[in-house]
Structure formats: structure tokens, C-alpha cells
Coordinates of C-alpha atoms in Angstrom, one line a residue:
Chain A
X1 CA -8.6 -5.0 4.4
X2 CA -7.8 -6.7 1.5
X3 CA -10.8 -7.3 -0.5
X4 CA -11.0 -11.2 -1.7
X5 CA -12.0 -13.5 -4.2
X6 CA -12.8 -17.3 -2.6
X7 CA -11.0 -20.2 -4.7
X8 CA -10.9 -23.3 -2.4
X9 CA -10.9 -24.0 0.3
X10 CA -8.4 -25.9 3.0
X11 CA -9.3 -29.2 4.7
X12 CA -7.5 -30.1 7.5
X13 CA -7.6 -33.0 11.0
X14 CA -4.5 -32.8 11.6
X15 CA -4.7 -29.0 13.3
X16 CA -4.0 -26.7 16.5
X17 CA -7.3 -27.3 18.9
X18 CA -8.5 -23.4 17.9
X19 CA -8.9 -24.1 14.8
X20 CA -11.3 -27.4 15.5
X21 CA -14.7 -26.7 14.4
X22 CA -13.2 -23.0 11.7
X23 CA -13.4 -24.0 8.0
X24 CA -10.0 -22.7 6.0
X25 CA -10.5 -21.0 2.9
X26 CA -7.8 -19.6 0.4
X27 CA -8.6 -16.4 -1.0
X28 CA -6.7 -14.6 -4.0
X29 CA -6.2 -10.4 -2.9
X30 CA -7.6 -7.8 -6.0
X31 CA -6.9 -4.4 -6.3
X32 CA -7.5 -1.1 -8.3
X33 CA -5.6 -0.7 -10.9
X34 CA -7.2 1.9 -14.0
X35 CA -10.4 1.9 -12.6
X36 CA -10.8 -1.7 -13.1
X37 CA -10.4 -4.6 -10.1
X38 CA -8.3 -6.5 -10.6
X39 CA -6.6 -9.7 -9.6
X40 CA -3.8 -8.5 -7.2
X41 CA -0.3 -10.5 -6.8
X42 CA -0.8 -11.9 -3.1
X43 CA -3.0 -14.9 -2.6
X44 CA -3.8 -16.3 1.7
X45 CA -5.0 -19.1 3.2
X46 CA -7.8 -17.0 6.2
X47 CA -10.3 -18.4 8.9
X48 CA -13.8 -18.0 7.7
X49 CA -16.7 -17.6 9.7
X50 CA -20.0 -16.2 7.4
X51 CA -19.9 -18.5 5.0
X52 CA -18.2 -17.1 2.2
X53 CA -18.5 -19.6 -1.3
X54 CA -16.2 -20.3 -3.8
X55 CA -15.9 -17.4 -6.8
X56 CA -17.5 -15.0 -3.8
X57 CA -15.8 -11.6 -2.8
X58 CA -15.0 -10.7 0.6
X59 CA -12.5 -8.3 2.6
X60 CA -10.4 -10.4 4.3
X61 CA -8.4 -8.4 7.7
X62 CA -5.3 -10.0 7.8
X63 CA -1.8 -9.3 11.1
X64 CA -2.7 -10.1 15.1
X65 CA -6.4 -7.7 14.1
X66 CA -8.0 -10.7 12.8
X67 CA -7.9 -12.1 15.8
X68 CA -10.0 -9.7 17.7
X69 CA -12.9 -11.5 15.3
X70 CA -15.8 -13.0 16.7
X71 CA -14.6 -16.6 17.7
X72 CA -10.5 -16.0 17.0
X73 CA -9.3 -15.2 20.4
X74 CA -8.1 -18.2 20.9
X75 CA -7.8 -19.2 17.3
X76 CA -4.0 -19.0 15.9
X77 CA -5.3 -16.9 13.2
X78 CA -3.5 -13.5 11.0
X79 CA -6.3 -13.7 8.3
X80 CA -9.5 -13.6 8.5
X81 CA -12.9 -13.6 6.9
X82 CA -14.7 -10.7 8.4
X83 CA -17.2 -9.7 5.7
X84 CA -18.6 -10.3 2.2
X85 CA -18.6 -7.8 -0.4
X86 CA -22.4 -6.6 -2.0
X87 CA -20.8 -4.2 -4.4
X88 CA -17.8 -2.3 -4.8
X89 CA -17.3 1.7 -6.3
X90 CA -15.3 3.7 -7.7
X91 CA -15.2 6.3 -9.2
X92 CA -18.8 6.8 -9.0
X93 CA -18.5 3.2 -11.5
X94 CA -19.8 0.0 -10.2
X95 CA -16.7 -2.1 -10.6
X96 CA -18.6 -5.0 -8.0
X97 CA -21.3 -6.5 -8.0
X98 CA -22.6 -9.4 -7.0
X99 CA -25.6 -10.7 -9.7
Chain B
X1 CA 12.4 1.6 14.3
X2 CA 14.2 3.0 11.7
X3 CA 15.9 6.0 10.8
X4 CA 13.9 8.7 8.8
X5 CA 15.1 12.2 7.5
X6 CA 11.7 14.3 8.0
X7 CA 10.7 16.1 4.2
X8 CA 7.8 17.5 5.2
X9 CA 5.0 18.1 7.3
X10 CA 1.5 17.5 6.9
X11 CA -2.2 19.3 8.9
X12 CA -5.6 17.9 9.1
X13 CA -7.9 19.6 10.6
X14 CA -10.7 16.5 11.3
X15 CA -8.8 14.1 12.7
X16 CA -9.0 11.0 15.1
X17 CA -9.5 12.9 19.0
X18 CA -6.6 11.3 19.6
X19 CA -4.3 13.2 17.3
X20 CA -5.7 16.8 18.3
X21 CA -2.1 19.0 19.1
X22 CA 0.0 16.4 17.1
X23 CA 2.2 17.3 14.7
X24 CA 2.2 14.7 12.1
X25 CA 5.6 15.7 9.5
X26 CA 6.3 13.0 5.9
X27 CA 8.7 11.6 7.6
X28 CA 11.1 9.2 4.9
X29 CA 12.9 6.2 5.5
X30 CA 16.7 5.6 5.3
X31 CA 19.1 4.1 6.1
X32 CA 21.1 5.1 8.8
X33 CA 24.7 4.5 7.7
X34 CA 24.5 5.0 4.1
X35 CA 22.2 6.9 4.2
X36 CA 20.5 6.1 1.3
X37 CA 17.0 6.7 0.9
X38 CA 15.5 2.6 1.9
X39 CA 11.4 2.7 1.2
X40 CA 8.1 4.4 0.8
X41 CA 7.1 8.5 2.5
X42 CA 4.9 8.6 5.8
X43 CA 3.4 10.2 8.8
X44 CA 4.8 9.6 11.6
X45 CA 2.8 12.1 15.0
X46 CA 5.9 14.6 16.5
X47 CA 6.1 16.3 20.2
X48 CA 10.2 16.7 19.8
X49 CA 10.3 19.3 17.3
X50 CA 11.3 17.4 14.9
X51 CA 12.0 20.3 11.5
X52 CA 12.1 19.5 8.2
X53 CA 15.8 17.4 6.9
X54 CA 16.6 17.0 10.7
X55 CA 16.9 12.6 11.0
X56 CA 15.0 11.3 13.0
X57 CA 14.2 7.3 14.7
X58 CA 10.2 6.5 14.0
X59 CA 8.9 3.8 16.6
X60 CA 6.2 1.8 14.7
X61 CA 4.8 0.9 17.3
X62 CA 1.7 2.2 19.5
X63 CA 2.1 1.7 22.3
X64 CA 5.1 3.7 22.3
X65 CA 3.1 6.3 20.6
X66 CA 0.7 6.4 23.5
X67 CA 3.2 7.1 25.6
X68 CA 5.1 9.6 24.0
X69 CA 1.4 11.3 22.6
X70 CA -0.2 10.6 26.4
X71 CA -2.8 9.1 24.2
X72 CA -4.8 6.4 25.8
X73 CA -5.8 2.8 23.8
X74 CA -8.1 3.8 21.7
X75 CA -5.3 6.0 19.9
X76 CA -5.5 4.9 16.2
X77 CA -1.3 6.5 16.0
X78 CA 1.6 4.1 15.1
X79 CA 4.4 6.3 14.1
X80 CA 6.0 7.9 16.2
X81 CA 9.0 10.6 16.2
X82 CA 11.2 8.9 19.3
X83 CA 14.4 10.4 18.8
X84 CA 16.7 13.0 17.1
X85 CA 19.8 10.6 15.5
X86 CA 23.1 12.9 16.6
X87 CA 24.8 10.5 14.8
X88 CA 24.7 7.1 12.9
X89 CA 28.4 5.1 12.2
X90 CA 29.3 1.8 11.5
X91 CA 31.7 0.7 14.8
Chain C
X1 CA 0.7 6.6 8.4
X2 CA -0.3 6.9 5.1
X3 CA -1.4 9.1 3.1
X4 CA -4.2 8.1 0.6
X5 CA -7.1 8.8 -1.4
X6 CA -10.3 7.5 -1.3
X7 CA -11.6 6.3 -4.9
X8 CA -14.9 4.2 -3.5
X9 CA -16.4 2.0 -1.2
X10 CA -17.1 -1.3 -0.1
X11 CA -20.7 -2.6 0.9
X12 CA -21.3 -4.9 2.1
X13 CA -24.3 -6.5 4.0
X14 CA -23.2 -9.9 6.2
X15 CA -20.5 -8.9 8.4
X16 CA -19.0 -10.3 10.9
X17 CA -21.0 -9.4 14.0
X18 CA -17.9 -7.1 15.3
X19 CA -17.1 -5.3 13.0
X20 CA -21.0 -3.2 12.8
X21 CA -22.6 -1.0 10.7
X22 CA -18.9 1.3 9.2
X23 CA -19.2 3.1 6.6
X24 CA -15.8 0.8 4.4
X25 CA -13.2 2.9 1.8
X26 CA -11.7 1.5 -0.8
X27 CA -8.2 3.4 -0.7
X28 CA -5.2 4.5 -3.7
X29 CA -2.1 5.2 -1.0
X30 CA 0.1 8.2 -2.5
X31 CA 3.3 9.2 -2.3
X32 CA 3.6 13.1 -1.4
X33 CA 3.7 14.3 -5.3
X34 CA 1.0 12.0 -5.3
X35 CA 1.5 8.9 -7.6
X36 CA 0.3 5.6 -6.5
X37 CA 2.6 3.4 -4.2
X38 CA 1.4 -0.1 -3.1
X39 CA -1.7 -1.5 -4.1
X40 CA -5.9 -1.0 -3.5
X41 CA -6.7 -1.5 0.0
X42 CA -10.1 -1.0 2.0
X43 CA -10.3 0.3 5.3
X44 CA -13.1 2.0 7.4
X45 CA -13.7 5.6 8.1
X46 CA -13.6 7.5 11.6
X47 CA -13.5 10.8 10.0
X48 CA -16.2 10.8 7.0
X49 CA -14.3 11.3 4.2
X50 CA -15.9 11.8 1.1
X51 CA -15.0 10.0 -2.1
X52 CA -11.7 12.0 -3.9
X53 CA -10.4 13.3 -0.8
X54 CA -7.6 12.9 0.7
X55 CA -7.0 11.0 4.1
X56 CA -4.5 9.9 6.5
X57 CA -4.5 6.2 7.1
X58 CA -2.8 3.8 9.7
X59 CA -2.6 0.4 9.2
X60 CA -2.4 -2.6 11.5
X61 CA -3.6 -4.1 14.9
X62 CA -4.2 0.2 15.8
X63 CA -7.0 0.7 12.9
X64 CA -8.3 -1.7 15.9
X65 CA -8.3 0.4 18.4
X66 CA -10.6 4.0 18.5
X67 CA -13.8 1.4 19.3
X68 CA -14.7 -0.7 22.6
X69 CA -14.4 -3.2 21.7
X70 CA -11.6 -3.0 18.6
X71 CA -13.5 -3.7 15.8
X72 CA -11.5 -6.4 13.6
X73 CA -10.1 -4.3 11.5
X74 CA -6.7 -3.5 10.2
X75 CA -6.6 -0.5 7.7
X76 CA -8.3 2.4 9.1
X77 CA -9.0 6.7 8.0
X78 CA -7.5 8.1 10.9
X79 CA -7.8 12.4 9.4
X80 CA -9.0 14.1 6.6
X81 CA -5.8 16.0 4.6
X82 CA -5.4 20.1 3.9
X83 CA -2.7 20.2 2.5
X84 CA 0.7 19.7 3.3
X85 CA 4.3 20.6 1.8
X86 CA 7.7 18.6 0.9
X87 CA 10.9 19.0 0.2
X88 CA 11.9 15.5 -1.9

């Protein structure tokens, strides 16, 4: 899964029926490099049922596994938020924690 | 599927039960005709007896792995060596 | 599968219902000269991998297989690496 920061929301009126009532957000991947959590190169749109807000760090499942998340079976999605991150530790040090 | 050259093997005692008794080989993807490396080395399951230096065909389909390794649907294995390549040439 | 080193873990209390309480580990993929490759990622841990250990992880839909019903995950640690021989 990727660690990602919520940067925006997407609104779409015309969409596949499977997307009805589903929230869409834009997330920017973050990666660990030299002991720091830094922005990565990937930005994707993901479905979110957990109520992620802008600035939150989330865990995103991509690919066909995304449809295994609750309520996503009939949704034409390939990226879903599966957790809201409280804290990330690397090399014994916190590199992120939710304020 | 992709062609690869076996570059080594890996041992693991604690692993998912479906991988018990399965050999784990380090495979370096190569261009099938030019023979040059074409990606990052990965780990594939093997039941065909591939050795170091063997050119192999690797499938990245979990269902193929389950069939070849006689694993049930709960196996997470995805890469499996499906053939030992004798020759690949332009026609 | 790729090889990786366990760099740390991710804590998350708000989780999708299907995810369960499984431990989430932060992985740095490595080549067989133990140089970093690809980007770091998060995986569920099937084998009790400690921080700093060498593991093999699987990606994609297959990573969801070990549980019934399958978990909504695209990466899981499937083996602890005892050792390997590699002839580049």
C-alpha cells in the first residue's frame, strides 16, 4: 500500500453507477528516503469511505485489491483508502504523527 | 510472462504455509532475443528444477502459481517459473 | 516477490472494516546486493517480521489471498529471509 497525503477532493456528477455516494479524493504518495518521509512522484484519485480530510495521511490500496474494500465490490475503482494513519515509525524514530 | 535468467536462490524457514517445500529462485528479467537485462531481479517459486544460469519463463499470474505448485486459493505466491527456455530467436 | 528490509511500522486506528487489526510494516525494497530499489511501501505482515529484518513480500491482488474473505491489501510480507546466494 502507499502512504499518501490528501490534497484535494474530486466532484463528478456524470459517473458510473457504482460510484454513487462514494467520495473521491486526490492523494499524493509519500515515501521514506534517508530517514525522512518526503513527497513521492505519484498522484492518484482514490475512493474514500473513512472520512479522510485534506492534509490527512492515509493508506491507499491500488489495483484490483481495491475492490476488496467494504462496499467497493461494484465500484469501478482501482484505488481505495483503507486506513487513516496515526503514526509512522522508521528506524525507531517517528517520521509522522497525527497532531 | 517474461523471460529471465536464474541468478541465485533464497532460503526461508518462516513463511506462508503454501510455500512449504517450494524452492525460491532469484530471477533477473532479460530481453528474450537480445539477452540483456530488462528490469529488477525478483523472487519466483520453482518446481521445475531451474539452476543458476538457467534461462526460464516466469509467469506473474497467481492462478498459474497455484496450479503449478498445487497450492490452494489462499496462497499469495504470484511469480512462478513455468518453463525452462531452450531457445528464443527472431523469426 | 521482491526482497525488502523492514524499516518500521504504520499505526492506524481508523481502518476499513475488512482490514482487521493486522500489523502494517514499512518496507524498503532491495536488490540482491542490498541496494535500495523502487519506492518504500506499506504491507501487512503475515510472518512476524521484526524491524530491520530481511523479508520477501508479494504485491498485487495475490497479496490479498491469505485471508478469507480476502483483505483489501495490495502488498504482504510472506517470508522471512534466512539467507540467499546470488551470482550477478
